[in-house]
XYZ file of N, CA and C in Angstrom:
270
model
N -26.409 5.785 20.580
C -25.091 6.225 20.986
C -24.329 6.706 19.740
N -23.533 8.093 19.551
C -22.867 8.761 18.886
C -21.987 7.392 18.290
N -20.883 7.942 17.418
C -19.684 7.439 17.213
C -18.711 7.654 18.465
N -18.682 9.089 18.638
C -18.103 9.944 19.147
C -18.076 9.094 20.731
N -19.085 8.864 21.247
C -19.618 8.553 22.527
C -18.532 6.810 22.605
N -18.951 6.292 21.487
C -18.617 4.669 21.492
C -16.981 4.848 21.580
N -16.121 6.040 22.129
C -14.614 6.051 21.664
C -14.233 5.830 20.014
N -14.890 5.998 18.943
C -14.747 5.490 17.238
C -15.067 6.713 16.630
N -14.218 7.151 15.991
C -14.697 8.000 14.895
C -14.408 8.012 13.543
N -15.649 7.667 12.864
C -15.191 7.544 11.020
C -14.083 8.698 10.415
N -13.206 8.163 10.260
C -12.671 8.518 9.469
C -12.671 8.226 7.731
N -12.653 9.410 6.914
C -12.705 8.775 5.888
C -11.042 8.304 5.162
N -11.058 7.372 4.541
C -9.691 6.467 3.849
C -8.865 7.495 3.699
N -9.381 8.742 2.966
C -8.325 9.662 2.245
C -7.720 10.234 3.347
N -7.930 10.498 4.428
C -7.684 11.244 5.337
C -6.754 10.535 6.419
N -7.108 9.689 6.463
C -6.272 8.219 7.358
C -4.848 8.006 6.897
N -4.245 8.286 8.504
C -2.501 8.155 8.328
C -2.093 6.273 7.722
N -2.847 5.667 8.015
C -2.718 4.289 8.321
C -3.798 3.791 7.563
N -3.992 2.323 6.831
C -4.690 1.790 6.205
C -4.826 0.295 6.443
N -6.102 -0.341 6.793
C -5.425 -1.975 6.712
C -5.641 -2.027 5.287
N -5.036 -3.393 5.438
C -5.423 -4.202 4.018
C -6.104 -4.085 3.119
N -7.050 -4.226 3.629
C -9.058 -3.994 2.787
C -8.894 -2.600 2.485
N -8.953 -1.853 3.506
C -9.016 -0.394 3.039
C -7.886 0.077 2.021
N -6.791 -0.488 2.198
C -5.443 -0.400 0.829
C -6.174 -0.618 -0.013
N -7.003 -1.966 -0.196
C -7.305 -2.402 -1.265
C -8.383 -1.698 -1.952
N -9.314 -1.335 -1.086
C -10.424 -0.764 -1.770
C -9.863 0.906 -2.414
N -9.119 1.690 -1.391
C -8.387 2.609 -1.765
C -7.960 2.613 -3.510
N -7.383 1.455 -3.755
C -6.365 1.300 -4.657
C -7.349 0.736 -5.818
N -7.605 0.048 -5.703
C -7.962 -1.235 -6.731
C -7.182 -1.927 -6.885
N -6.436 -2.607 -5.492
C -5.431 -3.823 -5.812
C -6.225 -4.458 -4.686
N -5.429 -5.870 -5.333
C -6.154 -6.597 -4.572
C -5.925 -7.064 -3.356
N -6.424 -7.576 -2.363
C -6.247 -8.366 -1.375
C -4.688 -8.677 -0.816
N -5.354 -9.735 -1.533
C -3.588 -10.905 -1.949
C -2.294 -9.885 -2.561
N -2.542 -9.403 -3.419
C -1.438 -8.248 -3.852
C -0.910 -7.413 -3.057
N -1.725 -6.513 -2.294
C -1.160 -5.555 -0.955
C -0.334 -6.419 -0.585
N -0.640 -7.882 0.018
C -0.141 -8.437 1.384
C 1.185 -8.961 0.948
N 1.168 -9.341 -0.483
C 2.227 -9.870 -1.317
C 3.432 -8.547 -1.539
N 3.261 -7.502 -1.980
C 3.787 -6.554 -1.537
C 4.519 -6.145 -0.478
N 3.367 -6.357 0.732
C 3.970 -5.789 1.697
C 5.193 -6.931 2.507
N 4.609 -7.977 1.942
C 5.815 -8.870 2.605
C 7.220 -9.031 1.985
N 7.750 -7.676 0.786
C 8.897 -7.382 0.483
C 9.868 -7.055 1.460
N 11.117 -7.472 1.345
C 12.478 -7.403 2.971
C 12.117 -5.861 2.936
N 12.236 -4.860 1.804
C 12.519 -3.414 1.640
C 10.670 -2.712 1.512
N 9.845 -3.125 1.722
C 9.066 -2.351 1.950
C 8.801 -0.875 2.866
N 8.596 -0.404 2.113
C 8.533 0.913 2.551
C 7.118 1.970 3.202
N 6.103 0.835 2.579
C 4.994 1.394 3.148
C 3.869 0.779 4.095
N 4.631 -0.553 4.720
C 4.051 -1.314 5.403
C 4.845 -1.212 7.197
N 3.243 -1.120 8.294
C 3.884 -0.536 9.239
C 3.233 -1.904 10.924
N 4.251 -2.462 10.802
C 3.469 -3.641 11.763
C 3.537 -2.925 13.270
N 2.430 -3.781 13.785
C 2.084 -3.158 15.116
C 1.649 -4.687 15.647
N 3.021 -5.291 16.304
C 2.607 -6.889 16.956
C 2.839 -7.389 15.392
N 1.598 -8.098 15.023
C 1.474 -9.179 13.927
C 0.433 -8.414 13.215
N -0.018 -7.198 13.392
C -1.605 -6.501 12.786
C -0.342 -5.895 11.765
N -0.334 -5.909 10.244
C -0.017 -5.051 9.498
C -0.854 -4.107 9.001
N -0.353 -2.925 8.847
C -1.121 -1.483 8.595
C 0.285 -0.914 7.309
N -0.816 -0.513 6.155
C -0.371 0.226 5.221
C 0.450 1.837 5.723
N 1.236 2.601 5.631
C 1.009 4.040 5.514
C 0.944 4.315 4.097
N -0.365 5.193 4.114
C -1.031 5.666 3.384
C -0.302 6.558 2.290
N 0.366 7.554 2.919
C 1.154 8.335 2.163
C 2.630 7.690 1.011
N 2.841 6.762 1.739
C 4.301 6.190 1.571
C 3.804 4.561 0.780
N 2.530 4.483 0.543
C 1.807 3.428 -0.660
C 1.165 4.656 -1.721
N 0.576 5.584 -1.374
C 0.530 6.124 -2.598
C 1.322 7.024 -3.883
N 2.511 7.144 -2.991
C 4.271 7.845 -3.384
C 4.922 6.134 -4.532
N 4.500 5.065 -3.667
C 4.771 3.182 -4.110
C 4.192 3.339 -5.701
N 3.048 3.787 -5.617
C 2.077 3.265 -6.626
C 2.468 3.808 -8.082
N 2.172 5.576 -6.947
C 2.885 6.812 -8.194
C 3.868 6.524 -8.930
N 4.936 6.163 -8.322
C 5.952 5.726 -9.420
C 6.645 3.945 -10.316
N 4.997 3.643 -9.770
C 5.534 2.330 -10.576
C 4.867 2.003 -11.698
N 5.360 1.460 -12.604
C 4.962 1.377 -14.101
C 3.910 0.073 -13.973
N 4.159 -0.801 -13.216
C 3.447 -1.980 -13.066
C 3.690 -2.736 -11.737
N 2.731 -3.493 -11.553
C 2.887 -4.459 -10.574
C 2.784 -5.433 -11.126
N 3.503 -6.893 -11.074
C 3.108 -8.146 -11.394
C 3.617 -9.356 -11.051
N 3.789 -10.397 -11.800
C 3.727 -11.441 -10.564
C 4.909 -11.159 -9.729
N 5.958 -10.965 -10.086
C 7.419 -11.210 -8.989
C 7.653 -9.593 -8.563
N 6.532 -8.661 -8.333
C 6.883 -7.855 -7.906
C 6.719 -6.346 -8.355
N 7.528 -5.104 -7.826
C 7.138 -3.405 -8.637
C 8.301 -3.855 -9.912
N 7.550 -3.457 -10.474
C 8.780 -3.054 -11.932
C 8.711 -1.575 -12.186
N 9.704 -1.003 -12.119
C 9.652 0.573 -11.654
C 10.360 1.278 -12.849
N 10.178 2.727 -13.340
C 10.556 3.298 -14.323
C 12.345 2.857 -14.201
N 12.886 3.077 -13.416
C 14.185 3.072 -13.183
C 15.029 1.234 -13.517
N 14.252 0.644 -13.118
C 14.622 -0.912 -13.364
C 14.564 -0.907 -15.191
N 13.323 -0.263 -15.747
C 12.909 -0.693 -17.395
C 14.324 0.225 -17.759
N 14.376 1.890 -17.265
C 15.871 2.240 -17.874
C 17.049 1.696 -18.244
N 17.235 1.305 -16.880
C 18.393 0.431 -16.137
C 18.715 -0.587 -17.699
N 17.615 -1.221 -17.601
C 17.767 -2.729 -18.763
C 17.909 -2.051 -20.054
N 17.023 -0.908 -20.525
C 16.964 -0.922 -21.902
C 18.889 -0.125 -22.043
N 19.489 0.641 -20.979
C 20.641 1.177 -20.777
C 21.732 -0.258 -21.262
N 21.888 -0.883 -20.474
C 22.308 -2.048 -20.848
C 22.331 -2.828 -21.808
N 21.317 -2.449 -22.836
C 21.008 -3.505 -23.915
C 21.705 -2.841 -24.907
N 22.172 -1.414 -24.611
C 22.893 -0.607 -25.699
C 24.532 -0.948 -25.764
């Protein structure tokens, strides 16, 4: 039996509006635990629940990624936050 036939069709990651977890992760090279840690920010922006199933959008995590300088433990630390501080320190 096809894909096609079974109602399923591969899609490949890059192409996919939507991402779970795993596939974020493998996408990315983040991890697991990190996506989910992420996505459970109040202001997330690229996490899209359906019931209790969370799903990445794809476009709107890789726009996340693009502009962040780092991820780490408490969170994005983003070009604009490091400004922000070094602005302040003057």
């Amino acid at each position: 039996m096809t894909e096609m036939a079974r109602g399923r069709l591969d899609v490949p990651i890059w192409e996919k509006m939507n991402l779970t977890i795993e596939e974020a992760a493998e996408y990315s090279n983040i991890g697991i635990n990190k996506i989910d840690e992420m996505a459970k920010a109040p202001n997330c922006s690229f996490v899209l629940y359906i019931g209790r199933k969370k799903l990445i959008k794809r476009k709107e995590f890789e726009q996340y990624i693009a502009k962040s300088v780092e991820i780490w433990k408490y969170g994005l630390l983003s070009l604009d936050m490091i400004i922000s501080q070094v602005a302040g320190m003057s």
